[in-house]
Coordinates of C-alpha atoms in Angstrom, one line a residue:
M1457 CA 125.3 73.1 95.9
K1458 CA 123.9 69.2 96.3
A1459 CA 123.3 68.5 92.1
Y1460 CA 122.5 65.1 90.0
Q1461 CA 124.0 64.5 86.9
L1462 CA 121.5 62.7 84.4
K1463 CA 122.2 61.1 80.7
V1464 CA 118.4 61.5 78.8
Q1465 CA 118.7 59.5 76.0
I1466 CA 115.2 58.8 73.5
K1467 CA 114.5 54.8 73.2
N1468 CA 115.5 53.0 70.0
S1469 CA 117.5 56.0 68.3
H1470 CA 119.8 54.8 66.4
P1471 CA 122.6 56.4 66.7
P1472 CA 121.9 56.9 70.0
I1473 CA 120.0 60.4 70.6
W1474 CA 121.2 61.5 74.0
R1475 CA 122.2 64.3 76.4
R1476 CA 124.2 64.9 79.4
V1477 CA 123.0 67.7 82.1
I1478 CA 123.3 68.4 85.7
V1479 CA 120.3 69.1 87.5
P1480 CA 119.8 71.1 91.0
S1481 CA 118.6 69.3 93.8
G1482 CA 115.3 69.9 95.5
I1483 CA 113.4 70.8 92.7
T1484 CA 110.1 69.5 91.9
F1485 CA 109.2 67.2 89.0
Q1486 CA 107.6 69.7 87.1
Y1487 CA 110.7 71.9 86.9
L1488 CA 112.5 69.0 86.2
S1489 CA 110.1 68.5 83.2
E1490 CA 110.9 71.9 82.3
I1491 CA 114.7 71.0 82.3
L1492 CA 114.4 68.1 80.5
N1493 CA 112.1 69.5 77.5
V1494 CA 114.7 72.4 77.0
T1495 CA 118.2 69.7 77.5
M1496 CA 116.3 67.3 74.7
G1497 CA 115.1 71.0 72.4
W1498 CA 111.5 70.0 73.4
I1499 CA 109.3 73.1 72.8
G1500 CA 107.4 71.7 75.7
Y1501 CA 103.4 72.3 74.9
H1502 CA 102.7 68.3 75.1
L1503 CA 101.4 66.4 78.0
H1504 CA 104.6 64.0 80.0
S1505 CA 104.7 62.0 82.7
F1506 CA 107.9 59.8 84.9
E1507 CA 108.0 56.4 85.4
F1508 CA 109.7 54.8 88.4
F1509 CA 108.9 51.0 86.9
H1510 CA 111.1 49.4 90.1
S1511 CA 109.3 51.0 92.7
G1512 CA 105.9 51.1 90.7
I1513 CA 105.5 54.6 91.0
S1514 CA 104.7 57.5 88.3
V1515 CA 104.8 61.0 88.6
E1516 CA 101.8 62.9 87.0
M1517 CA 101.1 66.3 85.5
K1518 CA 98.1 67.8 87.6
S1519 CA 95.7 68.3 84.4
D1520 CA 91.5 69.1 84.9
E1521 CA 90.9 68.8 81.6
L1522 CA 92.0 65.1 81.2
N1523 CA 91.5 64.5 85.0
F1524 CA 94.1 62.3 85.8
F1525 CA 93.5 61.8 89.0
D1526 CA 90.4 60.7 89.0
D1527 CA 91.5 57.2 87.9
M1528 CA 94.7 57.1 89.9
D1529 CA 96.1 54.3 92.4
N1530 CA 97.5 55.7 95.6
K1531 CA 101.0 55.2 93.7
S1532 CA 100.7 58.5 91.4
L1533 CA 102.3 61.6 92.4
D1534 CA 101.1 64.7 91.7
E1535 CA 104.3 66.8 90.1
Q1536 CA 103.8 70.0 91.4
E1537 CA 104.2 68.9 94.9
T1538 CA 106.9 65.7 94.6
V1539 CA 110.1 66.7 95.3
I1540 CA 112.9 64.6 92.9
D1541 CA 115.8 63.7 95.5
T1542 CA 114.5 61.0 97.4
F1543 CA 113.1 59.2 94.1
L1544 CA 117.0 60.3 92.1
E1545 CA 118.6 58.7 94.7
K1546 CA 117.0 55.4 95.3
E1547 CA 116.7 54.7 91.5
N1548 CA 119.7 55.0 89.0
T1549 CA 116.7 55.3 85.7
F1550 CA 113.3 56.1 85.1
T1551 CA 111.7 57.0 82.1
Y1552 CA 110.4 60.2 81.0
I1553 CA 107.3 60.3 78.7
Y1554 CA 106.7 63.5 76.5
D1555 CA 104.0 63.6 73.9
F1556 CA 101.8 60.9 74.6
G1557 CA 100.2 60.8 71.0
D1558 CA 104.3 61.0 69.9
F1559 CA 105.2 59.0 72.7
W1560 CA 108.9 59.9 72.8
E1561 CA 110.9 58.1 75.7
H1562 CA 113.4 59.1 77.4
K1563 CA 115.7 56.5 79.8
V1564 CA 116.9 59.1 82.3
A1565 CA 120.2 57.5 83.9
V1566 CA 121.2 58.8 86.8
E1567 CA 125.1 59.1 86.4
K1568 CA 126.6 60.6 90.0
V1569 CA 125.4 63.0 92.9
L1570 CA 127.4 66.0 93.2
Y1571 CA 128.5 68.2 96.2
D1572 CA 129.8 71.0 94.9
Y1573 CA 127.9 71.9 92.2
E1574 CA 128.0 76.1 91.5
Y1575 CA 125.1 76.6 89.9
S1576 CA 121.9 77.3 91.1
Y1577 CA 120.2 76.1 87.6
A1578 CA 120.6 73.3 84.9
Q1579 CA 123.6 73.2 82.6
V1580 CA 123.9 71.1 80.0
L1581 CA 127.6 69.5 79.5
K1582 CA 127.7 67.0 76.4
Y1583 CA 124.9 66.4 73.6
K1584 CA 125.0 64.0 70.9
G1585 CA 122.1 63.7 67.8
E1586 CA 119.5 66.7 66.6
T1587 CA 116.6 66.8 67.9
P1588 CA 113.9 65.4 66.4
Y1589 CA 110.7 67.6 64.8
E1590 CA 107.6 67.7 67.2
D1591 CA 104.3 65.6 66.1
C1592 CA 106.2 63.6 63.1
G1593 CA 104.6 60.3 64.8
G1594 CA 107.3 59.4 67.3
I1595 CA 111.2 58.1 66.8
Y1596 CA 110.2 55.6 63.9
G1597 CA 108.3 58.6 62.3
Y1598 CA 111.4 60.5 62.6
Y1599 CA 113.3 58.1 61.1
E1600 CA 110.5 57.6 57.7
M1601 CA 110.6 61.1 57.4
Q1602 CA 114.6 60.9 57.4
D1603 CA 114.6 58.1 54.8
I1604 CA 112.3 59.8 52.2
L1605 CA 114.4 63.3 52.7
S1606 CA 117.3 61.5 51.5
N1607 CA 116.0 60.6 48.2
P1608 CA 114.2 63.7 46.4
R1609 CA 112.7 61.3 43.5
H1610 CA 110.6 60.1 46.8
P1611 CA 107.1 60.5 45.8
Q1612 CA 106.4 62.0 49.3
Y1613 CA 109.5 64.2 49.1
K1614 CA 108.5 67.8 48.3
Q1615 CA 105.1 67.5 51.2
T1616 CA 107.4 66.3 53.4
K1617 CA 110.4 68.6 52.9
E1618 CA 107.5 71.7 52.7
W1619 CA 106.3 69.9 56.4
V1620 CA 109.8 70.4 57.9
E1621 CA 110.6 73.5 56.6
E1622 CA 107.7 75.2 58.6
Q1623 CA 108.2 73.3 61.7
I1624 CA 110.0 75.4 64.9
T1625 CA 112.6 72.7 65.9
Q1626 CA 115.9 74.0 65.6
K1627 CA 119.5 72.7 65.1
Y1628 CA 120.6 72.0 68.7
D1629 CA 123.0 74.8 70.2
L1630 CA 124.6 73.8 73.1
E1631 CA 125.4 77.5 74.1
S1632 CA 121.9 78.8 73.4
I1633 CA 120.2 75.8 75.3
N1634 CA 122.7 76.3 78.4
E1635 CA 121.5 80.6 77.9
V1636 CA 117.7 79.7 78.3
L1637 CA 118.2 77.3 81.2
S1638 CA 120.3 79.7 83.6
E1639 CA 117.3 81.8 83.1
L1640 CA 114.9 79.1 83.4
K1641 CA 113.0 79.8 87.1
G1642 CA 112.2 76.8 89.3
M1643 CA 112.3 77.0 93.2
N1644 CA 114.7 74.9 94.8
F1645 CA 113.3 73.4 97.8
D1646 CA 116.8 72.9 99.4
A1647 CA 118.0 76.5 98.9
T1648 CA 119.8 78.7 101.0
L1649 CA 118.6 81.8 102.4
K1650 CA 121.4 83.4 100.5
E1651 CA 120.1 81.8 97.5
I1652 CA 116.9 82.7 97.8
L1653 CA 118.0 86.1 98.5
T1654 CA 120.4 85.8 95.4
E1655 CA 117.6 85.7 92.9
Y1656 CA 116.4 89.3 93.8
S1657 CA 117.7 92.3 92.3
K1658 CA 119.3 94.6 94.3
S1659 CA 116.4 97.3 94.0
E1660 CA 114.2 94.5 95.5
L1661 CA 117.1 93.7 98.2
V1662 CA 116.7 97.4 99.4
E1663 CA 113.4 96.7 99.5
I1664 CA 113.5 94.4 101.7
A1665 CA 116.0 96.0 103.8
K1666 CA 113.5 98.5 104.5
V1667 CA 111.1 96.3 105.8
H1668 CA 113.1 96.0 108.3
H1669 CA 114.0 99.4 109.8
L1670 CA 118.1 99.0 108.6
S1671 CA 120.5 101.1 108.0
G1672 CA 123.8 101.1 106.4
Y1673 CA 123.1 99.3 103.6
S1674 CA 123.7 101.6 100.6
K1675 CA 127.1 101.5 100.9
Y1676 CA 127.2 97.5 99.7
K1677 CA 127.3 96.4 96.1
K1678 CA 124.3 93.8 95.5
A1679 CA 126.5 90.3 96.6
E1680 CA 127.4 92.1 99.6
L1681 CA 123.8 92.9 100.4
V1682 CA 122.6 89.6 100.3
E1683 CA 125.6 88.5 103.1
F1684 CA 124.5 91.7 105.3
L1685 CA 120.8 90.8 104.5
V1686 CA 121.1 87.3 105.5
G1687 CA 123.2 88.1 109.3
E1688 CA 120.7 91.0 110.0
L1689 CA 117.5 88.3 109.4
L1690 CA 119.0 85.5 110.9
S1691 CA 119.8 87.9 114.1
K1692 CA 117.8 87.4 117.3
E1693 CA 116.8 91.6 117.1
V1694 CA 115.7 91.7 113.4
M1695 CA 113.4 87.5 113.8
C1696 CA 111.8 88.7 117.0
R1697 CA 110.7 91.8 116.1
Y1698 CA 109.6 91.1 112.7
F1699 CA 107.8 87.7 113.6
R1700 CA 105.2 89.2 115.8
F1701 CA 103.4 89.6 113.2
L1702 CA 102.9 86.6 111.8
N1703 CA 99.7 84.7 111.6
E1704 CA 99.4 81.1 112.7
D1705 CA 99.8 79.7 109.4
E1706 CA 103.3 80.8 109.4
I1707 CA 104.3 80.1 112.9
Q1708 CA 102.8 76.4 112.2
F1709 CA 105.1 76.2 108.9
L1710 CA 108.6 77.4 111.0
E1711 CA 107.5 75.3 113.7
G1712 CA 106.4 72.2 111.7
E1713 CA 109.2 69.5 109.7
E1714 CA 108.3 70.6 106.3
R1715 CA 110.4 72.8 103.7
T1716 CA 107.2 73.1 101.4
R1717 CA 103.8 74.4 101.7
K1718 CA 102.0 74.4 98.8
V1719 CA 98.4 76.8 98.6
F1720 CA 96.3 78.1 94.8
L1721 CA 98.0 81.2 93.9
Q1722 CA 95.9 84.1 95.1
D1723 CA 96.8 82.5 99.0
T1724 CA 98.3 85.1 101.0
R1725 CA 98.4 82.9 104.1
Y1726 CA 102.4 83.2 103.9
V1727 CA 103.3 86.4 102.0
Y1728 CA 104.7 87.9 104.9
L1729 CA 107.1 85.6 105.4
L1730 CA 107.9 86.0 101.9
E1731 CA 108.3 89.8 101.8
G1732 CA 110.6 90.0 105.0
G1733 CA 113.0 88.0 102.8
Y1734 CA 112.7 85.3 104.8
A1735 CA 110.8 82.5 101.6
G1736 CA 110.9 81.4 98.4
V1737 CA 108.4 80.9 96.3
Y1738 CA 107.7 78.9 93.2
A1739 CA 104.1 79.9 90.9
D1740 CA 102.7 78.6 88.3
W1741 CA 99.0 79.3 86.0
E1742 CA 97.1 77.8 89.4
D1743 CA 99.3 77.2 92.9
S1744 CA 102.3 78.7 94.4
V1745 CA 104.5 76.6 96.8
F1746 CA 106.9 78.2 99.6
C1747 CA 109.9 76.8 100.8
L1748 CA 111.6 78.0 103.6
P1749 CA 115.2 77.5 104.3
E1750 CA 116.6 75.2 106.8
E1751 CA 119.0 78.0 108.8
V1752 CA 115.5 79.6 108.8
K1753 CA 113.6 77.4 111.0
A1754 CA 116.8 76.7 113.0
A1755 CA 117.0 80.5 113.9
Y1756 CA 113.4 80.6 114.9
R1757 CA 113.8 77.2 116.6
E1758 CA 116.6 79.2 118.8
N1759 CA 115.8 82.6 118.3
C1760 CA 111.8 82.3 119.7
T1761 CA 111.9 81.1 122.8
E1762 CA 108.2 80.6 124.9
E1763 CA 108.8 84.2 126.6
W1764 CA 109.0 85.4 123.0
K1765 CA 105.9 83.6 122.3
K1766 CA 104.0 85.1 124.8
E1767 CA 105.1 88.5 124.0
R1768 CA 103.7 88.0 120.5
Q1769 CA 100.4 86.5 121.1
D1770 CA 100.5 89.5 123.7
A1771 CA 101.3 91.8 120.9
E1772 CA 98.5 90.3 118.8
T1773 CA 95.6 90.8 121.5
F1774 CA 97.4 94.6 121.7
L1775 CA 96.9 95.4 117.8
M1776 CA 93.4 93.7 117.5
Y1777 CA 92.2 96.1 120.4
F1778 CA 93.3 98.8 117.6
N1779 CA 91.4 97.6 114.9
V1780 CA 88.8 97.0 116.8
A1781 CA 88.7 100.4 118.1
A1782 CA 89.1 101.6 114.5
E1783 CA 86.1 100.2 113.2
L1784 CA 84.3 100.7 116.0
Y1785 CA 85.0 104.6 116.5
G1786 CA 86.4 105.4 113.1
I1787 CA 88.3 108.2 115.1
C1788 CA 89.8 107.3 118.4
P1789 CA 92.8 108.6 120.6
V1790 CA 95.5 106.3 120.6
E1791 CA 94.9 106.7 124.8
N1792 CA 91.5 105.7 124.3
V1793 CA 92.4 102.2 123.2
V1794 CA 95.5 101.8 125.7
E1795 CA 92.7 102.2 128.5
L1796 CA 90.4 99.4 126.7
Y1797 CA 93.1 96.9 126.6
R1798 CA 94.6 97.6 130.5
R1799 CA 91.0 97.3 131.8
D1800 CA 90.8 94.1 130.4
T1801 CA 94.6 92.5 130.7
R1802 CA 95.7 94.8 133.6
I1803 CA 98.7 95.3 131.5
E1804 CA 100.1 98.7 131.5
K1805 CA 101.6 100.5 128.5
D1806 CA 103.6 103.7 127.9
G1807 CA 103.3 106.2 125.4
F1808 CA 106.5 105.8 123.4
S1809 CA 106.4 102.0 123.2
V1810 CA 102.9 101.9 122.1
L1811 CA 103.6 104.9 119.3
A1812 CA 106.5 102.5 118.5
F1813 CA 104.6 99.6 118.5
L1814 CA 101.7 101.0 115.7
K1815 CA 104.9 102.2 113.2
D1816 CA 105.7 98.7 113.2
V1817 CA 103.0 96.7 112.2
P1818 CA 102.7 96.3 108.8
E1819 CA 100.1 97.7 106.5
D1820 CA 97.9 94.5 105.6
K1821 CA 97.7 93.8 109.5
K1822 CA 95.6 96.9 110.4
C1823 CA 92.7 98.6 109.3
F1824 CA 93.5 102.3 110.2
V1825 CA 96.3 104.5 109.8
L1826 CA 98.5 106.8 112.4
Q1827 CA 97.4 110.3 112.7
G1828 CA 99.6 112.0 115.4
S1829 CA 98.1 110.4 118.6
Q1830 CA 94.9 109.0 117.1
I1831 CA 94.3 106.3 115.1
V1832 CA 91.5 106.6 111.6
L1833 CA 89.4 103.7 110.2
S1834 CA 91.7 103.7 106.5
L1835 CA 88.2 104.7 105.2
Y1836 CA 88.4 108.2 106.3
K1837 CA 92.0 108.5 106.1
E1838 CA 91.8 111.6 103.3
K1839 CA 90.7 114.9 104.7
N1840 CA 87.4 115.4 103.4
E1841 CA 86.2 112.1 104.6
Y1842 CA 87.8 112.7 108.0
N1843 CA 85.9 116.0 108.3
R1844 CA 82.9 114.6 107.1
L1845 CA 83.2 111.9 110.2
L1846 CA 83.9 114.1 112.5
R1847 CA 80.9 116.5 111.8
E1848 CA 78.9 113.3 112.0
Q1849 CA 80.4 112.5 115.7
Q1850 CA 80.3 116.0 116.9
G1851 CA 78.1 115.3 120.6
E1852 CA 79.0 111.9 120.3
E1853 CA 80.3 110.4 123.9
F1854 CA 82.6 107.4 123.2
Y1855 CA 80.7 104.0 123.5
I1856 CA 82.1 101.4 126.3
P1857 CA 82.2 97.7 124.5
S1858 CA 82.9 94.6 126.4
Q1859 CA 85.4 92.5 126.5
E1860 CA 83.6 89.6 124.6
E1861 CA 82.0 92.4 121.5
I1862 CA 86.2 93.0 121.3
E1863 CA 86.9 89.5 120.9
C1864 CA 84.3 88.7 118.8
L1865 CA 84.6 91.8 116.5
G1866 CA 88.5 91.3 116.5
K1867 CA 88.8 87.5 116.7
K1868 CA 85.3 86.8 114.1
G1869 CA 85.2 90.1 112.8
Y1870 CA 81.5 91.4 113.4
L1871 CA 79.7 92.2 116.7
P1872 CA 77.4 89.9 118.9
F1873 CA 74.1 89.3 116.8
G1874 CA 71.1 91.2 118.9
K1875 CA 67.5 90.2 118.5
N1876 CA 67.2 91.9 115.3
M1877 CA 70.0 90.6 113.6
E1878 CA 68.5 86.9 114.7
Q1879 CA 65.6 87.5 113.2
L1880 CA 67.0 88.7 109.9
K1881 CA 68.7 85.8 109.7
A1882 CA 65.6 83.6 110.0
F1883 CA 64.2 85.3 107.3
F1884 CA 66.9 84.6 105.2
I1885 CA 66.7 81.4 105.7
K1886 CA 63.2 80.9 105.6
E1887 CA 62.0 83.5 102.6
G1888 CA 65.3 83.3 101.0
K1889 CA 66.0 79.4 101.1
E1890 CA 69.7 80.7 101.8
E1891 CA 71.6 77.8 104.1
K1892 CA 72.6 79.0 107.7
E1893 CA 75.6 79.8 107.1
D1894 CA 75.2 81.9 104.0
A1895 CA 72.7 83.5 106.2
E1896 CA 75.2 84.5 108.8
L1897 CA 77.6 85.6 106.1
L1898 CA 75.1 88.4 104.7
C1899 CA 74.0 89.1 108.2
R1900 CA 77.7 89.9 109.2
T1901 CA 78.2 91.9 105.8
I1902 CA 75.1 94.3 106.8
Q1903 CA 76.4 94.6 110.2
F1904 CA 79.8 95.5 108.8
I1905 CA 77.9 98.0 106.3
I1906 CA 75.9 99.8 108.8
R1907 CA 79.3 99.9 111.5
I1908 CA 81.1 101.5 109.5
G1909 CA 79.1 104.3 108.0
G1910 CA 77.4 103.0 104.5
T1911 CA 74.3 103.6 103.1
M1912 CA 71.0 101.3 101.9
E1913 CA 71.9 101.5 98.4
E1914 CA 75.4 99.9 99.3
I1915 CA 73.2 96.9 101.3
L1916 CA 71.1 96.5 98.6
D1917 CA 73.9 96.6 96.1
M1918 CA 75.5 93.8 98.1
L1919 CA 72.0 91.8 98.4
E1920 CA 71.5 91.4 94.8
N1921 CA 74.9 90.2 94.5
A1922 CA 75.1 87.5 97.1
F1923 CA 71.6 86.6 97.9
L1924 CA 70.2 83.9 95.8
E1925 CA 66.5 85.1 96.1
Y1926 CA 66.6 89.0 95.7
D1927 CA 64.7 89.6 92.7
E1928 CA 61.8 87.3 94.0
V1929 CA 61.8 89.0 97.1
M1930 CA 61.9 92.3 95.8
E1931 CA 59.5 91.9 93.3
D1932 CA 56.7 90.6 95.9
N1933 CA 55.4 93.8 97.8
R1934 CA 54.9 91.4 101.2
L1935 CA 58.1 89.9 101.2
R1936 CA 60.1 93.5 99.8
G1937 CA 58.4 95.2 103.4
K1938 CA 59.3 92.4 105.6
L1939 CA 63.1 92.8 104.7
F1940 CA 63.1 96.1 105.0
F1941 CA 61.9 96.0 108.3
K1942 CA 63.9 93.8 109.4
I1943 CA 66.9 95.8 107.6
E1944 CA 65.7 99.2 109.4
N1945 CA 65.5 97.5 112.9
V1946 CA 68.7 95.8 112.6
W1947 CA 70.2 99.3 111.7
K1948 CA 68.7 100.8 115.2
E1949 CA 70.7 98.2 116.7
T1950 CA 73.8 98.4 115.3
N1951 CA 76.8 100.2 116.2
T1952 CA 78.4 102.7 113.9
V1953 CA 81.0 104.6 113.4
V1954 CA 79.3 107.8 113.0
M1955 CA 78.2 107.7 116.6
R1956 CA 81.5 106.4 117.8
G1957 CA 80.2 103.2 118.2
N1958 CA 76.7 103.7 119.9
A1959 CA 73.6 102.1 118.3
E1960 CA 71.1 104.2 116.6
K1961 CA 68.5 105.5 118.8
A1962 CA 66.3 107.4 116.4
E1963 CA 63.4 106.7 114.1
T1964 CA 65.2 106.1 110.7
S1965 CA 61.7 105.1 108.0
A1966 CA 58.5 105.5 107.8
Q1967 CA 55.9 103.8 106.1
T1968 CA 54.5 105.6 102.8
A1969 CA 50.7 105.9 101.3
N1970 CA 51.5 103.7 98.5
D1971 CA 53.4 101.2 100.5
K1972 CA 57.3 101.9 99.7
I1973 CA 59.6 102.6 102.5
I1974 CA 61.4 105.7 103.4
L1975 CA 64.8 104.9 105.3
F1976 CA 66.4 108.3 104.4
P1977 CA 65.0 111.8 103.1
G1978 CA 64.5 111.4 99.4
K1979 CA 65.8 107.8 99.1
K1980 CA 62.9 105.5 97.9
Y1981 CA 63.1 102.1 97.6

C-alpha cells in the first residue's frame, strides 16, 4: 500500500534527536499526531498542531475548552477530518508542535513516497537520541537539567534528580515502540475492502457472512475467509439484495465523490453499511468517520442499475406498509398488508416472495416480528402481551386506512392531525408557551402513546419531562382541566391498536364533584 517515509527531528536539539518513520497514506492528521507522539516517545497528553508555512495553513486540534475555531481564519483546518496525503505530497517539510507550554517544535521532512509498503500501520526504521522529559521547560530546559545532573555538586542536583526519577518518560526501545504502533488503531481512508475486513476477528467475519445469508464459509481460515467475503460482498447478487434496505444518506454516500463522512458518535445513519462489512469507521470521543473503499463504490455503480433503484424504491414502500400496519393494528395477517399495498400501487405480490422479503428485512428497519403468517408489533411479541392484545381486540373489525394516512404515518411517523389534536396543539402554544414545532412534537408523542395502547400515566410522565410549563399547568385547576379535557377528546379520535386501528367512540372520562377528572375507572389525576 501507499505510505510516506518521514524524518522527525526536534528543533534546536544538539546532538540531533530524530526518528525515521513510515506512516500509511489516507490517514487523518489526528491519527498522524498519535503516531508522531508514540514515535518520539511522548506520552501524548498535551495539545498539538501542524504548521505548513509555505502554504500558510495550520491543522489544529478541535477543542471546546480552548475554542480554537472561534478565532480561526479560513486557513485553519480540523485535524479530525483532514487527510494527510495532499499536504505531504505538496510540501516536503512541515512543523509539528507538541505541548504549547514547553513548545516542542519538530521539523518533519517527507523523505520519500512508497507505493509497496506492506503494513497498514506505522513503523520506526531508525532513531537517534533519547526522548526528553515531559514538562521540563522545552529543549533548553531539558539541556539545563542535563547540565545539572552531570554535576552532583550543583545546588539543584538532588531536587532535579528526584524530579527526573518521578517522571514516566522511558528509555527509548525501538522494538517496544513499533509494537505499540502496530496496535495503534486509526482509520486509513485509502483502505481497500480487504484491509477493512482484515481488521475484524474471525468470529466477527463469520457474523458478517451470516448477515448476508452466505454458506460454505466455515471451512476457511481467517485470511481465506477475508478473500471469500471480498468476492461475495462485491458480487451483484449479494450487494443488490443487501443494499435494498440502505437509507437515503447511505445511498448518497455511495453515489457521491467523497470517500469519508464525519458524524457525531451517536449518529447511526451509516451503521447498516458498517454491519454489512462494506465500510470502515474511525471513532474518537465525539465523532465517527465512516470510510467507503473505492471498489465498493465502483461495484455499486456497476451492479445497482436504474432498474434496481426502482425496485429498491418499491421495496422501501412495501416495507413501509408493513411497519404502518404493525403500528395501526398491533397484530395483522400478512395478506391484509399485501392487499392494502396492491390497492394503492396495483402491484401483485405472491405469498412466497413476500415471506422471503420479510425475512430479509434487518431488525432495525422494522417495528414488527413475523409470527407464522402474521406480523406482530414488537411491543406485543411476548406471549402474555400478545394474548392480552388479542383479548382486547376481540370483535373489532380492521380499520382501512387511506393511502394518505399510510404515507403520513410511514414517512412522518404520525397520523394526520384531526380537529381535537389541532386544539391540543394550540393549547400547548398559548397556555404552555411552546414553539409551534415543539407543540407538534408533544402532540405526535401523545398520539403515539395512545395508538400503541399506552396509558394516561405514560402521557403525564412524558409531559412532565418534555412540557416546559407542566408544573404551572398542573397547579392551576382551570388549565389542568382544559389539558385533560383536550387529551380526552384526542383520545376519542385517535386510531389505536386495541381497536385494530379504529378510533375510540365511547366516553372515557367524567367530571367529578371534587373537580378531578377520571379518565379510567379507579385512576384519578
